[in-house]
Short mmCIF file of C-alpha atoms in Angstrom, two decimals:
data_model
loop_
_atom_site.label_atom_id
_atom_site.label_comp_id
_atom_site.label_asym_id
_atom_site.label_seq_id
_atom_site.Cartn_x
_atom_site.Cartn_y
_atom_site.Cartn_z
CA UNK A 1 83.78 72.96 72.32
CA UNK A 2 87.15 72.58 73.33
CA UNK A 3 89.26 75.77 74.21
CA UNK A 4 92.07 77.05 72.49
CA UNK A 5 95.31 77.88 74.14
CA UNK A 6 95.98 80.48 71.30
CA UNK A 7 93.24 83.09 69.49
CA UNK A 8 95.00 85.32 67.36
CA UNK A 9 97.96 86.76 68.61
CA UNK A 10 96.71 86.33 72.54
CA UNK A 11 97.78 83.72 74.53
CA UNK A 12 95.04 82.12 76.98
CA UNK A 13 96.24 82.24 80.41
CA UNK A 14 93.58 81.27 82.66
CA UNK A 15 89.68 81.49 83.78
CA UNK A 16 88.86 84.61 85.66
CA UNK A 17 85.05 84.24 85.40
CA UNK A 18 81.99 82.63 84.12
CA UNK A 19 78.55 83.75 83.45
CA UNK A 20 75.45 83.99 81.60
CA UNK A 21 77.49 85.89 78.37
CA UNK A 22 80.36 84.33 78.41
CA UNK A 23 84.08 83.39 79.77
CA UNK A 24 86.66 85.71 80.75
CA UNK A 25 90.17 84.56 80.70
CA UNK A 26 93.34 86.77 81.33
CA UNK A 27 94.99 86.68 78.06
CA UNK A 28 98.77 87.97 77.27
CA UNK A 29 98.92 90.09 74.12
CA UNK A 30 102.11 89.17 72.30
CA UNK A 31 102.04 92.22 69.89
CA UNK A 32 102.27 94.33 72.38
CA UNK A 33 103.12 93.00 75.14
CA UNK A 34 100.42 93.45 77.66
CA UNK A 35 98.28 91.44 79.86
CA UNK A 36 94.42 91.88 78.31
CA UNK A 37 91.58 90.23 79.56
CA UNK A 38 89.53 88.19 76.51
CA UNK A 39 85.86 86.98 76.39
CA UNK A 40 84.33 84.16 75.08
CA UNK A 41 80.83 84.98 73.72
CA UNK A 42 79.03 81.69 74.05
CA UNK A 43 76.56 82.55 71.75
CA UNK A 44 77.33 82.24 67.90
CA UNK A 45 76.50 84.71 65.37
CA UNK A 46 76.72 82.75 62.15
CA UNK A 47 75.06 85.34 59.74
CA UNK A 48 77.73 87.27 58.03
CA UNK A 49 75.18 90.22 58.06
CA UNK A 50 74.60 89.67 62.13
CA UNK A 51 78.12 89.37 62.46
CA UNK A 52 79.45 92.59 60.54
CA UNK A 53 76.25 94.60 62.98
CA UNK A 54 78.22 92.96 66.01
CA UNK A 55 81.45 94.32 64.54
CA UNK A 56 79.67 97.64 63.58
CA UNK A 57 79.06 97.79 67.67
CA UNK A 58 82.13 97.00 68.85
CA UNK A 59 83.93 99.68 67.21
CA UNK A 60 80.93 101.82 68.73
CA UNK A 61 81.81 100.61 71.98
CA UNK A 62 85.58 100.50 71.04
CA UNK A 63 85.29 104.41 71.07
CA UNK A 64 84.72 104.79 74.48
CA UNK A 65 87.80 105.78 76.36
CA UNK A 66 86.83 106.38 80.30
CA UNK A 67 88.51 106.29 82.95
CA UNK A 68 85.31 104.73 84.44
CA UNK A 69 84.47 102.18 81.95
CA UNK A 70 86.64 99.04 80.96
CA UNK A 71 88.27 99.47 77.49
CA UNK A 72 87.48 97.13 74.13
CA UNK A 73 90.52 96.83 72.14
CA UNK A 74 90.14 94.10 69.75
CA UNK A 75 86.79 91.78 68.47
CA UNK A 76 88.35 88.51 66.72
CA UNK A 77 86.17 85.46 65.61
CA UNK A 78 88.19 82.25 65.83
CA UNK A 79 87.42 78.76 66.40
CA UNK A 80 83.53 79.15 66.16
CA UNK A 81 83.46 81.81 68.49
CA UNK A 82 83.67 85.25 68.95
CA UNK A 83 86.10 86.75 71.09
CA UNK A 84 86.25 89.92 72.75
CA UNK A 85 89.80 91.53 73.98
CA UNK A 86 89.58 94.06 77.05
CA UNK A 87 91.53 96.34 79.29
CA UNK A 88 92.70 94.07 82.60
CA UNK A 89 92.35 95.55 85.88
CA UNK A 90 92.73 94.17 89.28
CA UNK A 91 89.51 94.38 91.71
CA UNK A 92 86.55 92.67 92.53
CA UNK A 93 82.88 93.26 91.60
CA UNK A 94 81.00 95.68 93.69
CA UNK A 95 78.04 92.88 94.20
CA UNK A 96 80.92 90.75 96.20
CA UNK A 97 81.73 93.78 97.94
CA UNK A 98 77.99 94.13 99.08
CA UNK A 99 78.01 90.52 100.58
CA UNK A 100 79.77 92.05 103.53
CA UNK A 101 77.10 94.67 104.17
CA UNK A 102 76.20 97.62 102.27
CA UNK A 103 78.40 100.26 102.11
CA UNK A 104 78.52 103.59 103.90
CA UNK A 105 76.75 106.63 102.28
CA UNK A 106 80.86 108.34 101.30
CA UNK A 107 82.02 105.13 99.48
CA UNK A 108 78.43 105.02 97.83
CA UNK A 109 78.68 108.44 96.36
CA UNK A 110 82.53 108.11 95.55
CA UNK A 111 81.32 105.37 93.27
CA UNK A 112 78.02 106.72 92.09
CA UNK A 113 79.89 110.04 90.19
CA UNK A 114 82.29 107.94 88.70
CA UNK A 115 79.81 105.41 87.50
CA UNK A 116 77.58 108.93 86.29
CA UNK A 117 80.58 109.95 84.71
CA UNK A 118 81.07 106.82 82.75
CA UNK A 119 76.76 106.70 81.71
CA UNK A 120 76.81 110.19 80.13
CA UNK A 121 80.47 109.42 78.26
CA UNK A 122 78.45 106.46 77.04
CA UNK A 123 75.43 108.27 76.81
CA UNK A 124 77.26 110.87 74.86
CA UNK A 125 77.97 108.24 72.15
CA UNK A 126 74.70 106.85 71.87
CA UNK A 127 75.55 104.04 73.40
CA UNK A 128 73.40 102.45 76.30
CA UNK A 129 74.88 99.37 78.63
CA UNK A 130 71.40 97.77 79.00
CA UNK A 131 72.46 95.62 82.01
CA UNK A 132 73.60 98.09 84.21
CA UNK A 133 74.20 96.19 87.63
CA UNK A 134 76.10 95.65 90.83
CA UNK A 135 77.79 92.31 89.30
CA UNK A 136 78.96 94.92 86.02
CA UNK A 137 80.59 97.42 88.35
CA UNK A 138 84.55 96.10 89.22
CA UNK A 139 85.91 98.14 92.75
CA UNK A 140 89.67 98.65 91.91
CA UNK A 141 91.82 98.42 95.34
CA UNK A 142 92.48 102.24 95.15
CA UNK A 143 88.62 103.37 95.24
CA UNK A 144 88.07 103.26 91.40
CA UNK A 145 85.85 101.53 89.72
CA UNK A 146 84.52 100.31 86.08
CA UNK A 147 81.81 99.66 84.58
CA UNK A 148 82.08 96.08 82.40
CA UNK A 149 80.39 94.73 79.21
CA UNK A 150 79.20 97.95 77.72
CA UNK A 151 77.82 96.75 74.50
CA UNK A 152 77.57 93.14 75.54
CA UNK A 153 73.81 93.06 76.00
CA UNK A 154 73.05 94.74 72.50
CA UNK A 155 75.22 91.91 71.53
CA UNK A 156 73.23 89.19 72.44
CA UNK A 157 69.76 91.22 71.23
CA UNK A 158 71.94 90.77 67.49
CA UNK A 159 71.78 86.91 68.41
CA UNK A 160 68.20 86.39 69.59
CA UNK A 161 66.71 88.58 66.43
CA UNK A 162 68.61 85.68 64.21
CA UNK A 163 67.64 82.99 66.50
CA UNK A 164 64.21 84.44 66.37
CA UNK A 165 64.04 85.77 62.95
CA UNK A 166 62.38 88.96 64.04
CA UNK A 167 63.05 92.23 66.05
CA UNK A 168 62.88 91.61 70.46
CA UNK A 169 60.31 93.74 70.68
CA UNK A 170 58.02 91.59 68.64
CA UNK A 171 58.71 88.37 69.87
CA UNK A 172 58.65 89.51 73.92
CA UNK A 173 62.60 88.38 74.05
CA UNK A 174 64.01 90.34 77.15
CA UNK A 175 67.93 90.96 77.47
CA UNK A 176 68.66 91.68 81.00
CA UNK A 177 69.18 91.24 84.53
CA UNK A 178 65.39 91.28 85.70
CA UNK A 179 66.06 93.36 88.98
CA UNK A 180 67.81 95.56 87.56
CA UNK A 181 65.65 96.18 84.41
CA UNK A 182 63.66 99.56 83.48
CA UNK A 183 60.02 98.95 83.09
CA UNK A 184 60.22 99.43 79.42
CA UNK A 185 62.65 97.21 78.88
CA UNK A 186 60.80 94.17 81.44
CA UNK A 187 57.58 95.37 78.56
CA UNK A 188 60.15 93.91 75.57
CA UNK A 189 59.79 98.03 74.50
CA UNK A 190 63.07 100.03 73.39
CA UNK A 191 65.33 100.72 75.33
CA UNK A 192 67.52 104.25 75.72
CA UNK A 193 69.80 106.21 78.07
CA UNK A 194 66.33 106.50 80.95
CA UNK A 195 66.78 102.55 80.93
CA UNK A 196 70.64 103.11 81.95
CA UNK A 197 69.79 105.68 84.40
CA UNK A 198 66.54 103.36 86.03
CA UNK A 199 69.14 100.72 86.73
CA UNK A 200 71.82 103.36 88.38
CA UNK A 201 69.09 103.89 90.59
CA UNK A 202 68.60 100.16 91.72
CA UNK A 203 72.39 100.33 91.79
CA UNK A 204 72.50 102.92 94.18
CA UNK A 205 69.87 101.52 96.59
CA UNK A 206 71.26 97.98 96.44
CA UNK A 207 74.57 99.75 97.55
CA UNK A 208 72.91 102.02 100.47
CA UNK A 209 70.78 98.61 101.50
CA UNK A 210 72.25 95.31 100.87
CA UNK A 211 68.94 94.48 99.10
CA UNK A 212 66.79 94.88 95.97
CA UNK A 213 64.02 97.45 96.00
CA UNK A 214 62.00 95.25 94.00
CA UNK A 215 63.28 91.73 95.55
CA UNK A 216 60.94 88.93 94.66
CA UNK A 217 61.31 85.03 95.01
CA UNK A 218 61.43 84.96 91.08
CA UNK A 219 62.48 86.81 88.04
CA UNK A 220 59.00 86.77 86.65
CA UNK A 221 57.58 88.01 90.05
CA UNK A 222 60.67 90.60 90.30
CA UNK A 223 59.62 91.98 86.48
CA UNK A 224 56.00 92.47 87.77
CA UNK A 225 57.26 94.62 91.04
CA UNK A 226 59.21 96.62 88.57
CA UNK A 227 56.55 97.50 86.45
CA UNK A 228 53.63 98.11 89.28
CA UNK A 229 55.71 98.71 93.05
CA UNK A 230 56.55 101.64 94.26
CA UNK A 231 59.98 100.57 96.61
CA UNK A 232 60.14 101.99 99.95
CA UNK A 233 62.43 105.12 100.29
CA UNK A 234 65.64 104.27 100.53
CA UNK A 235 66.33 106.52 103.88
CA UNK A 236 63.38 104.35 105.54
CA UNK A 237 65.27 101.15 104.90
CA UNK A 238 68.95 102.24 105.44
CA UNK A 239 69.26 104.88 108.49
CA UNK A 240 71.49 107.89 107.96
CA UNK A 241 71.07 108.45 104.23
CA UNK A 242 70.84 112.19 103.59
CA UNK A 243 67.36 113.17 102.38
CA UNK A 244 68.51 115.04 98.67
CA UNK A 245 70.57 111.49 98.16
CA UNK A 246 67.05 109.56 99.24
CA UNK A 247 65.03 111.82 96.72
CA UNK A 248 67.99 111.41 93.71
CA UNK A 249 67.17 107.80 94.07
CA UNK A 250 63.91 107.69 94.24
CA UNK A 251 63.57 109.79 91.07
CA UNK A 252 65.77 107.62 89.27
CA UNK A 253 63.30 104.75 90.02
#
């Protein structure tokens, strides 16, 4: 499918970013003139009952107003597809940070309250992020960061029920980055603010580390250490981590 230069009143400016849920594109908003970043969903919702539950949760979502989270201002469907319009900051994701080397214990725990910050606003709401990861985090240039695609996964849950005529937890479908999935969620189960709060965890070590606690050469081997490993202790793998930080971890896992 061929992209338009034009959905709705914003103006398609360029890629910032693929991946598995969709494009990104920095978008110019010409009603009120404002640079907004806009995503491409690449998967269709064409039931009109699917697609009013999608619009249902994006006004959910639209509601939350962090400091720590990126904002939803608009949902539009247009040219097939369904388009979401977002807040535009300038930063990088805090999984490209980690390619350098994890980061020291200070910078972990500047980012770790405001991404706790941003969960219980969420939480608050009753809304859960469901693919809570390094890759969803952006690093601002001043410290800051936010936490992307609240919403998104319970998005694409919407599109595999239609796809698979049934609810995810009957039909095994998983929605999710698989090392960074809560064991109920890698069992197909339901998921809630716990499943959030498991993934902070692997967040947090993968930021004190540089690696996975439940690293595996494949997803489906990865889901299995999640649901029967118990990871080393995070202040056995990465030296100088304080031992009440070590044990906050290790009880989120």
């Amino acid at each position: 499918m061929q992209t338009p230069l034009q959905v709705g009143p914003y103006r398609l400016e360029k890629i910032l970013g693929r991946g598995g849920m969709g494009i990104v594109y920095r978008a110019y908003d010409q009603r009120l003139d404002r640079q907004v970043a806009i995503k491409r969903i690449l998967t269709e919702f064409d039931d009109p009952l699917l697609r009013e539950r999608l619009r249902r949760e994006a006004r959910t979502t639209a509601r939350l107003a962090h400091p720590a989270i990126i904002q939803v201002f608009d949902l539009l469907h247009e040219g097939g597809c369904d388009w979401i319009v977002m807040e535009l900051v300038d930063g990088t994701s805090l999984a490209h940070v980690l390619e350098s080397g994890p980061v020291g214990v200070d910078e972990t725990l500047r980012y770790a309250k405001q991404i706790a910050e941003g969960l219980v606003a969420a939480h608050r709401l009753g809304i859960v992020h469901r693919d809570l990861k390094t890759e969803n985090v952006m690093v601002l240039p001043d410290g800051r960061v936010k936490i992307l695609d609240f919403g998104i996964a319970k998005w694409l849950d919407f599109a595999h029920e239609a796809a698979v005529g049934g609810d995810l937890t009957k039909t095994g479908g998983l929605i999710g980055t698989s090392r960074a999935m809560a064991p109920e969620q890698a069992r197909g189960a339901g998921v809630g603010p716990r499943s959030d709060l498991f993934s902070f965890g692997v967040l947090l070590y993968e930021t004190l580390t540089g690696i996975s606690p439940f690293r595996a050469v494949s997803p489906v081997e990865t889901l299995s250490r999640v649901l029967i490993f118990e990871p080393q202790p995070v202040d056995e793998v990465a030296a100088g981590v304080p031992r009440p930080l070590a044990e906050l971890v290790d009880r989120l896992l």
